[in-house]
PDB file of C-alpha atoms in Angstrom:
ATOM      1  CA  ASP F1136      -5.121 -13.783   9.645  1.00 68.00           C
ATOM      2  CA  GLN F1137      -2.315 -10.936   9.501  1.00 79.00           C
ATOM      3  CA  GLN F1138       0.607 -11.975   7.514  1.00 91.00           C
ATOM      4  CA  VAL F1139       2.229  -8.769   8.002  1.00 95.00           C
ATOM      5  CA  LYS F1140       2.120  -7.032  11.369  1.00 94.00           C
ATOM      6  CA  GLN F1141       3.454  -3.517  12.679  1.00 95.00           C
ATOM      7  CA  ASN F1142       2.744  -4.060  16.410  1.00 92.00           C
ATOM      8  CA  SER F1143       3.518  -0.472  17.288  1.00 94.00           C
ATOM      9  CA  PRO F1144       0.293   2.007  16.139  1.00 93.00           C
ATOM     10  CA  SER F1145       2.551   5.158  17.201  1.00 96.00           C
ATOM     11  CA  LEU F1146       5.986   6.352  17.715  1.00 97.00           C
ATOM     12  CA  SER F1147       7.226   9.868  19.084  1.00 97.00           C
ATOM     13  CA  VAL F1148      10.814  10.545  18.562  1.00 97.00           C
ATOM     14  CA  GLN F1149      12.934  13.985  19.304  1.00 97.00           C
ATOM     15  CA  GLU F1150      14.497  15.580  16.102  1.00 97.00           C
ATOM     16  CA  GLY F1151      17.870  14.455  15.682  1.00 97.00           C
ATOM     17  CA  ARG F1152      17.501  10.997  16.890  1.00 97.00           C
ATOM     18  CA  ILE F1153      17.179   7.552  15.513  1.00 98.00           C
ATOM     19  CA  SER F1154      13.619   6.302  14.620  1.00 98.00           C
ATOM     20  CA  ILE F1155      13.327   2.581  14.433  1.00 98.00           C
ATOM     21  CA  LEU F1156      10.023   1.224  12.840  1.00 98.00           C
ATOM     22  CA  ASN F1157       9.567  -2.624  13.037  1.00 98.00           C
ATOM     23  CA  CYS F1158       7.456  -5.100  11.069  1.00 97.00           C
ATOM     24  CA  ASP F1159       7.068  -9.088  11.673  1.00 97.00           C
ATOM     25  CA  TYR F1160       5.575 -11.011   8.896  1.00 97.00           C
ATOM     26  CA  THR F1161       4.672 -15.017   9.183  1.00 95.00           C
ATOM     27  CA  ASN F1162       4.902 -16.052   5.295  1.00 92.00           C
ATOM     28  CA  SER F1163       8.394 -17.531   4.258  1.00 92.00           C
ATOM     29  CA  MET F1164       7.433 -17.260   0.681  1.00 91.00           C
ATOM     30  CA  PHE F1165       7.593 -13.115   1.181  1.00 93.00           C
ATOM     31  CA  ASP F1166      10.935 -12.678  -0.821  1.00 91.00           C
ATOM     32  CA  TYR F1167      10.525  -8.638  -1.307  1.00 93.00           C
ATOM     33  CA  PHE F1168       9.841  -6.243   1.182  1.00 95.00           C
ATOM     34  CA  LEU F1169       9.162  -2.377   0.766  1.00 95.00           C
ATOM     35  CA  TRP F1170       8.402   0.636   3.314  1.00 97.00           C
ATOM     36  CA  TYR F1171       6.117   3.198   2.203  1.00 96.00           C
ATOM     37  CA  LYS F1172       5.203   6.507   3.973  1.00 97.00           C
ATOM     38  CA  LYS F1173       1.753   8.176   3.888  1.00 94.00           C
ATOM     39  CA  TYR F1174       0.725  11.726   4.646  1.00 94.00           C
ATOM     40  CA  PRO F1175      -2.923  12.696   5.414  1.00 90.00           C
ATOM     41  CA  ALA F1176      -5.281  12.575   2.581  1.00 87.00           C
ATOM     42  CA  GLU F1177      -2.225  11.485  -0.052  1.00 92.00           C
ATOM     43  CA  GLY F1178      -1.597   8.335  -1.196  1.00 93.00           C
ATOM     44  CA  PRO F1179       1.671   6.081   0.179  1.00 94.00           C
ATOM     45  CA  THR F1180       4.886   6.817  -1.439  1.00 95.00           C
ATOM     46  CA  PHE F1181       7.857   4.374  -1.840  1.00 94.00           C
ATOM     47  CA  LEU F1182      10.235   4.685   0.376  1.00 96.00           C
ATOM     48  CA  ILE F1183      12.901   1.630   0.381  1.00 96.00           C
ATOM     49  CA  SER F1184      12.886  -1.694  -0.341  1.00 94.00           C
ATOM     50  CA  ILE F1185      15.043  -4.986   0.319  1.00 95.00           C
ATOM     51  CA  SER F1186      15.373  -8.333  -1.155  1.00 93.00           C
ATOM     52  CA  SER F1187      15.316 -11.461   0.682  1.00 93.00           C
ATOM     53  CA  ILE F1188      18.764 -12.302  -0.385  1.00 93.00           C
ATOM     54  CA  LYS F1189      19.862  -9.518   1.458  1.00 94.00           C
ATOM     55  CA  ASP F1190      20.142  -8.123   5.131  1.00 95.00           C
ATOM     56  CA  LYS F1191      20.317  -4.716   4.819  1.00 97.00           C
ATOM     57  CA  ASN F1192      19.649  -1.666   2.089  1.00 97.00           C
ATOM     58  CA  GLU F1193      20.703   1.784   2.720  1.00 97.00           C
ATOM     59  CA  ASP F1194      19.851   5.050   1.256  1.00 96.00           C
ATOM     60  CA  GLY F1195      20.555   8.390   2.895  1.00 97.00           C
ATOM     61  CA  ARG F1196      18.896   8.636   5.966  1.00 97.00           C
ATOM     62  CA  PHE F1197      16.681   5.550   5.403  1.00 98.00           C
ATOM     63  CA  THR F1198      18.114   1.948   6.156  1.00 98.00           C
ATOM     64  CA  VAL F1199      16.020  -0.893   6.282  1.00 98.00           C
ATOM     65  CA  PHE F1200      17.271  -4.248   7.717  1.00 98.00           C
ATOM     66  CA  LEU F1201      15.908  -7.985   7.163  1.00 97.00           C
ATOM     67  CA  ASN F1202      16.145 -10.757   9.584  1.00 97.00           C
ATOM     68  CA  LYS F1203      14.957 -13.813   7.816  1.00 95.00           C
ATOM     69  CA  SER F1204      15.281 -16.199  10.820  1.00 95.00           C
ATOM     70  CA  ALA F1205      13.411 -14.072  12.617  1.00 96.00           C
ATOM     71  CA  LYS F1206      10.730 -13.026  10.141  1.00 96.00           C
ATOM     72  CA  HIS F1207      11.181  -9.479  10.738  1.00 97.00           C
ATOM     73  CA  LEU F1208      12.116  -5.975   9.059  1.00 97.00           C
ATOM     74  CA  SER F1209      13.185  -2.478  10.511  1.00 98.00           C
ATOM     75  CA  LEU F1210      13.221   0.821   9.198  1.00 98.00           C
ATOM     76  CA  HIS F1211      15.797   3.145  10.545  1.00 98.00           C
ATOM     77  CA  ILE F1212      15.749   6.532  10.073  1.00 98.00           C
ATOM     78  CA  VAL F1213      18.497   8.844  11.423  1.00 97.00           C
ATOM     79  CA  PRO F1214      18.573  11.619  11.993  1.00 98.00           C
ATOM     80  CA  SER F1215      15.244  11.985  12.270  1.00 98.00           C
ATOM     81  CA  GLN F1216      13.417  15.343  10.779  1.00 97.00           C
ATOM     82  CA  PRO F1217      10.278  16.791  11.535  1.00 96.00           C
ATOM     83  CA  GLY F1218       9.231  16.497   8.023  1.00 96.00           C
ATOM     84  CA  ASP F1219       9.188  12.452   8.615  1.00 97.00           C
ATOM     85  CA  SER F1220       5.938  12.910  10.641  1.00 97.00           C
ATOM     86  CA  ALA F1221       3.797  10.262   8.712  1.00 97.00           C
ATOM     87  CA  VAL F1222       2.258   6.819   8.881  1.00 96.00           C
ATOM     88  CA  TYR F1223       4.815   4.325   7.821  1.00 97.00           C
ATOM     89  CA  PHE F1224       3.873   1.052   6.288  1.00 96.00           C
ATOM     90  CA  CYS F1225       5.393  -2.510   5.576  1.00 96.00           C
ATOM     91  CA  ALA F1226       4.386  -4.359   2.710  1.00 94.00           C
ATOM     92  CA  ALA F1227       5.635  -7.698   1.487  1.00 94.00           C
ATOM     93  CA  CYS F1228       5.639  -9.404  -1.624  1.00 91.00           C
ATOM     94  CA  LEU F1229       4.831 -13.175  -2.405  1.00 84.00           C
ATOM     95  CA  TYR F1230       7.429 -14.961  -4.244  1.00 82.00           C
ATOM     96  CA  ASN F1231       6.947 -14.726  -8.027  1.00 78.00           C
ATOM     97  CA  THR F1232       3.785 -12.175  -7.874  1.00 79.00           C
ATOM     98  CA  ASP F1233       3.481  -8.445  -7.713  1.00 78.00           C
ATOM     99  CA  LYS F1234       0.782  -8.546  -5.176  1.00 81.00           C
ATOM    100  CA  LEU F1235       1.749  -6.765  -1.900  1.00 87.00           C
ATOM    101  CA  ILE F1236       0.941  -7.521   1.623  1.00 90.00           C
ATOM    102  CA  PHE F1237       0.519  -4.219   4.034  1.00 92.00           C
ATOM    103  CA  GLY F1238       0.816  -3.836   7.570  1.00 93.00           C
ATOM    104  CA  THR F1239      -1.518  -1.891   9.331  1.00 92.00           C
ATOM    105  CA  GLY F1240       1.015   1.007   9.721  1.00 94.00           C
ATOM    106  CA  THR F1241       2.827   3.067  12.554  1.00 96.00           C
ATOM    107  CA  ARG F1242       2.569   6.511  13.017  1.00 96.00           C
ATOM    108  CA  LEU F1243       5.440   8.421  13.493  1.00 98.00           C
ATOM    109  CA  GLN F1244       5.823  11.980  15.199  1.00 98.00           C
ATOM    110  CA  VAL F1245       9.172  13.760  15.187  1.00 98.00           C
ATOM    111  CA  PHE F1246       9.028  16.654  17.658  1.00 95.00           C
ATOM    112  CA  PRO F1247      11.944  19.546  18.086  1.00 92.00           C
TER     113      PRO F1247
ATOM    114  CA  GLY A 885       0.566  15.214 -14.259  1.00 54.00           C
ATOM    115  CA  ALA A 886       3.261  12.402 -14.274  1.00 79.00           C
ATOM    116  CA  GLY A 887       1.435  10.876 -11.119  1.00 92.00           C
ATOM    117  CA  VAL A 888      -1.375   8.277 -10.825  1.00 96.00           C
ATOM    118  CA  SER A 889      -4.633   9.999 -10.898  1.00 96.00           C
ATOM    119  CA  GLN A 890      -7.730   9.089  -9.175  1.00 97.00           C
ATOM    120  CA  SER A 891     -11.203  10.460  -9.436  1.00 96.00           C
ATOM    121  CA  PRO A 892     -13.229  11.436  -7.653  1.00 97.00           C
ATOM    122  CA  SER A 893     -11.329  12.256  -4.537  1.00 96.00           C
ATOM    123  CA  ASN A 894     -14.427  11.868  -2.471  1.00 96.00           C
ATOM    124  CA  LYS A 895     -17.669  10.402  -2.997  1.00 97.00           C
ATOM    125  CA  VAL A 896     -20.656  10.238  -0.724  1.00 97.00           C
ATOM    126  CA  THR A 897     -23.877   8.170  -1.488  1.00 96.00           C
ATOM    127  CA  GLU A 898     -26.616   6.309  -0.401  1.00 96.00           C
ATOM    128  CA  LYS A 899     -26.551   2.512   0.923  1.00 96.00           C
ATOM    129  CA  GLY A 900     -27.872   0.617  -2.274  1.00 97.00           C
ATOM    130  CA  LYS A 901     -26.471   3.031  -5.206  1.00 97.00           C
ATOM    131  CA  ASP A 902     -23.947   1.726  -7.621  1.00 97.00           C
ATOM    132  CA  VAL A 903     -20.511   3.692  -7.567  1.00 98.00           C
ATOM    133  CA  GLU A 904     -18.082   4.019 -10.184  1.00 98.00           C
ATOM    134  CA  LEU A 905     -14.189   4.715  -9.088  1.00 98.00           C
ATOM    135  CA  ARG A 906     -11.515   5.921 -11.778  1.00 97.00           C
ATOM    136  CA  CYS A 907      -7.690   5.450 -11.919  1.00 97.00           C
ATOM    137  CA  ASP A 908      -5.287   6.984 -14.684  1.00 96.00           C
ATOM    138  CA  PRO A 909      -2.021   5.050 -13.867  1.00 95.00           C
ATOM    139  CA  ILE A 910       1.373   6.471 -15.100  1.00 94.00           C
ATOM    140  CA  SER A 911       1.932   6.356 -18.654  1.00 92.00           C
ATOM    141  CA  GLY A 912       3.962   3.514 -19.855  1.00 89.00           C
ATOM    142  CA  HIS A 913       2.838   1.400 -16.511  1.00 90.00           C
ATOM    143  CA  THR A 914       1.826  -2.034 -17.457  1.00 89.00           C
ATOM    144  CA  ALA A 915       0.739  -3.240 -13.737  1.00 91.00           C
ATOM    145  CA  LEU A 916      -2.252  -1.547 -12.037  1.00 94.00           C
ATOM    146  CA  TYR A 917      -3.728  -2.473  -8.999  1.00 95.00           C
ATOM    147  CA  TRP A 918      -6.526  -1.760  -6.477  1.00 97.00           C
ATOM    148  CA  TYR A 919      -6.764  -1.524  -2.755  1.00 96.00           C
ATOM    149  CA  ARG A 920      -8.774  -0.390  -0.031  1.00 96.00           C
ATOM    150  CA  GLN A 921      -7.952   0.889   3.083  1.00 93.00           C
ATOM    151  CA  ARG A 922     -10.356   1.166   5.812  1.00 92.00           C
ATOM    152  CA  LEU A 923     -10.341   3.358   9.005  1.00 87.00           C
ATOM    153  CA  GLY A 924      -7.083   2.491  11.326  1.00 81.00           C
ATOM    154  CA  GLN A 925      -6.016  -0.343   8.932  1.00 85.00           C
ATOM    155  CA  GLY A 926      -3.740  -1.068   6.611  1.00 86.00           C
ATOM    156  CA  LEU A 927      -4.033  -1.558   2.800  1.00 91.00           C
ATOM    157  CA  GLU A 928      -6.134  -4.410   1.463  1.00 92.00           C
ATOM    158  CA  PHE A 929      -5.352  -5.592  -1.721  1.00 92.00           C
ATOM    159  CA  LEU A 930      -8.370  -6.043  -4.164  1.00 95.00           C
ATOM    160  CA  ILE A 931      -7.602  -6.666  -7.644  1.00 95.00           C
ATOM    161  CA  TYR A 932      -4.343  -6.635 -10.071  1.00 92.00           C
ATOM    162  CA  PHE A 933      -4.019  -6.238 -13.665  1.00 92.00           C
ATOM    163  CA  GLN A 934      -0.897  -6.983 -15.638  1.00 88.00           C
ATOM    164  CA  GLY A 935      -0.500  -6.170 -19.412  1.00 83.00           C
ATOM    165  CA  ASN A 936      -2.778  -8.290 -21.432  1.00 83.00           C
ATOM    166  CA  SER A 937      -3.080 -11.234 -18.567  1.00 86.00           C
ATOM    167  CA  ALA A 938      -6.339 -12.213 -17.209  1.00 88.00           C
ATOM    168  CA  PRO A 939      -6.590  -9.796 -13.779  1.00 91.00           C
ATOM    169  CA  ASP A 940      -6.084 -11.326 -10.218  1.00 91.00           C
ATOM    170  CA  LYS A 941      -9.542 -10.806  -8.737  1.00 93.00           C
ATOM    171  CA  SER A 942      -8.351 -12.903  -5.656  1.00 90.00           C
ATOM    172  CA  GLY A 943      -8.758  -9.987  -3.134  1.00 92.00           C
ATOM    173  CA  LEU A 944     -12.389  -8.665  -4.124  1.00 95.00           C
ATOM    174  CA  PRO A 945     -14.285  -8.942  -1.236  1.00 94.00           C
ATOM    175  CA  SER A 946     -17.899  -9.835  -2.734  1.00 94.00           C
ATOM    176  CA  ASP A 947     -19.389 -10.433  -6.160  1.00 95.00           C
ATOM    177  CA  ARG A 948     -20.678  -6.444  -5.767  1.00 97.00           C
ATOM    178  CA  PHE A 949     -17.205  -5.540  -6.431  1.00 97.00           C
ATOM    179  CA  SER A 950     -15.887  -5.456 -10.177  1.00 97.00           C
ATOM    180  CA  ALA A 951     -13.047  -3.952 -12.065  1.00 96.00           C
ATOM    181  CA  GLU A 952     -12.213  -3.179 -15.538  1.00 95.00           C
ATOM    182  CA  ARG A 953      -9.176  -1.901 -17.402  1.00 94.00           C
ATOM    183  CA  THR A 954      -9.015  -0.732 -21.085  1.00 84.00           C
ATOM    184  CA  GLY A 955      -5.588  -1.911 -22.479  1.00 81.00           C
ATOM    185  CA  GLU A 956      -2.662  -0.326 -20.358  1.00 80.00           C
ATOM    186  CA  SER A 957      -4.808   2.643 -19.620  1.00 88.00           C
ATOM    187  CA  VAL A 958      -7.766   3.551 -17.755  1.00 94.00           C
ATOM    188  CA  SER A 959      -9.379   1.513 -14.771  1.00 97.00           C
ATOM    189  CA  THR A 960     -12.617   1.767 -13.274  1.00 97.00           C
ATOM    190  CA  LEU A 961     -13.932  -0.125 -10.229  1.00 98.00           C
ATOM    191  CA  THR A 962     -17.503  -0.391  -9.632  1.00 98.00           C
ATOM    192  CA  ILE A 963     -19.318  -1.244  -6.165  1.00 98.00           C
ATOM    193  CA  GLN A 964     -22.882  -2.110  -7.172  1.00 98.00           C
ATOM    194  CA  ARG A 965     -25.337  -1.968  -4.175  1.00 97.00           C
ATOM    195  CA  THR A 966     -23.333  -0.386  -1.792  1.00 97.00           C
ATOM    196  CA  GLN A 967     -23.265  -1.102   1.775  1.00 96.00           C
ATOM    197  CA  GLN A 968     -21.886   1.068   4.877  1.00 95.00           C
ATOM    198  CA  GLU A 969     -18.879  -1.686   5.328  1.00 95.00           C
ATOM    199  CA  ASP A 970     -17.848  -0.538   1.957  1.00 97.00           C
ATOM    200  CA  SER A 971     -16.693   3.116   3.238  1.00 97.00           C
ATOM    201  CA  ALA A 972     -13.194   3.379   2.939  1.00 97.00           C
ATOM    202  CA  VAL A 973     -10.193   5.028   0.779  1.00 96.00           C
ATOM    203  CA  TYR A 974     -10.085   3.329  -2.293  1.00 98.00           C
ATOM    204  CA  LEU A 975      -6.359   3.388  -3.552  1.00 97.00           C
ATOM    205  CA  CYS A 976      -5.013   2.830  -7.082  1.00 97.00           C
ATOM    206  CA  ALA A 977      -1.482   1.946  -7.912  1.00 95.00           C
ATOM    207  CA  SER A 978       0.738   1.486 -10.899  1.00 94.00           C
ATOM    208  CA  SER A 979       4.109  -0.126 -11.651  1.00 90.00           C
ATOM    209  CA  PRO A 980       6.561  -0.105 -14.517  1.00 87.00           C
ATOM    210  CA  PRO A 981       7.414  -3.022 -16.706  1.00 81.00           C
ATOM    211  CA  GLY A 982      10.865  -4.522 -15.641  1.00 71.00           C
ATOM    212  CA  ILE A 983      12.778  -7.758 -14.402  1.00 63.00           C
ATOM    213  CA  GLY A 984      11.833  -8.221 -10.697  1.00 65.00           C
ATOM    214  CA  ASN A 985      10.008  -6.499  -8.393  1.00 74.00           C
ATOM    215  CA  GLN A 986       9.078  -2.582  -9.375  1.00 79.00           C
ATOM    216  CA  PRO A 987       7.995  -0.337  -6.910  1.00 86.00           C
ATOM    217  CA  GLN A 988       4.162   0.631  -6.915  1.00 90.00           C
ATOM    218  CA  HIS A 989       3.277   4.218  -7.231  1.00 93.00           C
ATOM    219  CA  PHE A 990       0.097   5.425  -5.752  1.00 95.00           C
ATOM    220  CA  GLY A 991      -2.484   7.612  -6.371  1.00 96.00           C
ATOM    221  CA  ASP A 992      -4.030  10.181  -3.603  1.00 95.00           C
ATOM    222  CA  GLY A 993      -7.085   7.745  -3.377  1.00 96.00           C
ATOM    223  CA  THR A 994     -10.872   8.123  -3.248  1.00 97.00           C
ATOM    224  CA  ARG A 995     -12.353   8.529   0.128  1.00 97.00           C
ATOM    225  CA  LEU A 996     -15.705   6.731   0.080  1.00 97.00           C
ATOM    226  CA  SER A 997     -18.887   7.538   2.399  1.00 97.00           C
ATOM    227  CA  ILE A 998     -21.571   5.261   2.317  1.00 96.00           C
ATOM    228  CA  LEU A 999     -24.711   7.010   4.268  1.00 93.00           C
TER     229      LEU A 999
END
């Protein structure tokens, strides 16, 4: 029973273009969402988060959008750079807990 | 270093042996988490420590898995009588105290291979 789903295992984008990574969830009790980036042989690093009371949060080239009615969030990276090539994990936090539920990840490749 | 430190970085052992994995959280971080990532899968929550509260062990897959934490410092994850399905990367994370959600900071993990 996968509560957080990333249905695209991989995505390939040209440098300078927009990368859009998607994430769907099933539990309406999630109230905080995060995106992590992971390089091979390293631990995930925190990128950006959003609370369920918001529908958008922006940090430089990274913007996260939350659509609660659709139980969907997305991460936009613009412009994409080759150094953005990594696996991106979506994670959700249950209300009143600190426990994160992770998706299976999307491998982003940004080519020149 | 300033980050979460895990040791060993790699561990190969025979089926049936016990293994102990270590995590040093970031100084001052009160919360500590263990996750497991199997090949091609997402991170799977195992256990969570928060200060002096009783740990949340709801993610431990069997009674062969246990974890301890000394105060707000080092944690060890122990797997007894290892099985091949225990092969995975075991990741530790910590987060600081504060009001509201605090992002978790991860170590680089221990890659465990059971022969």
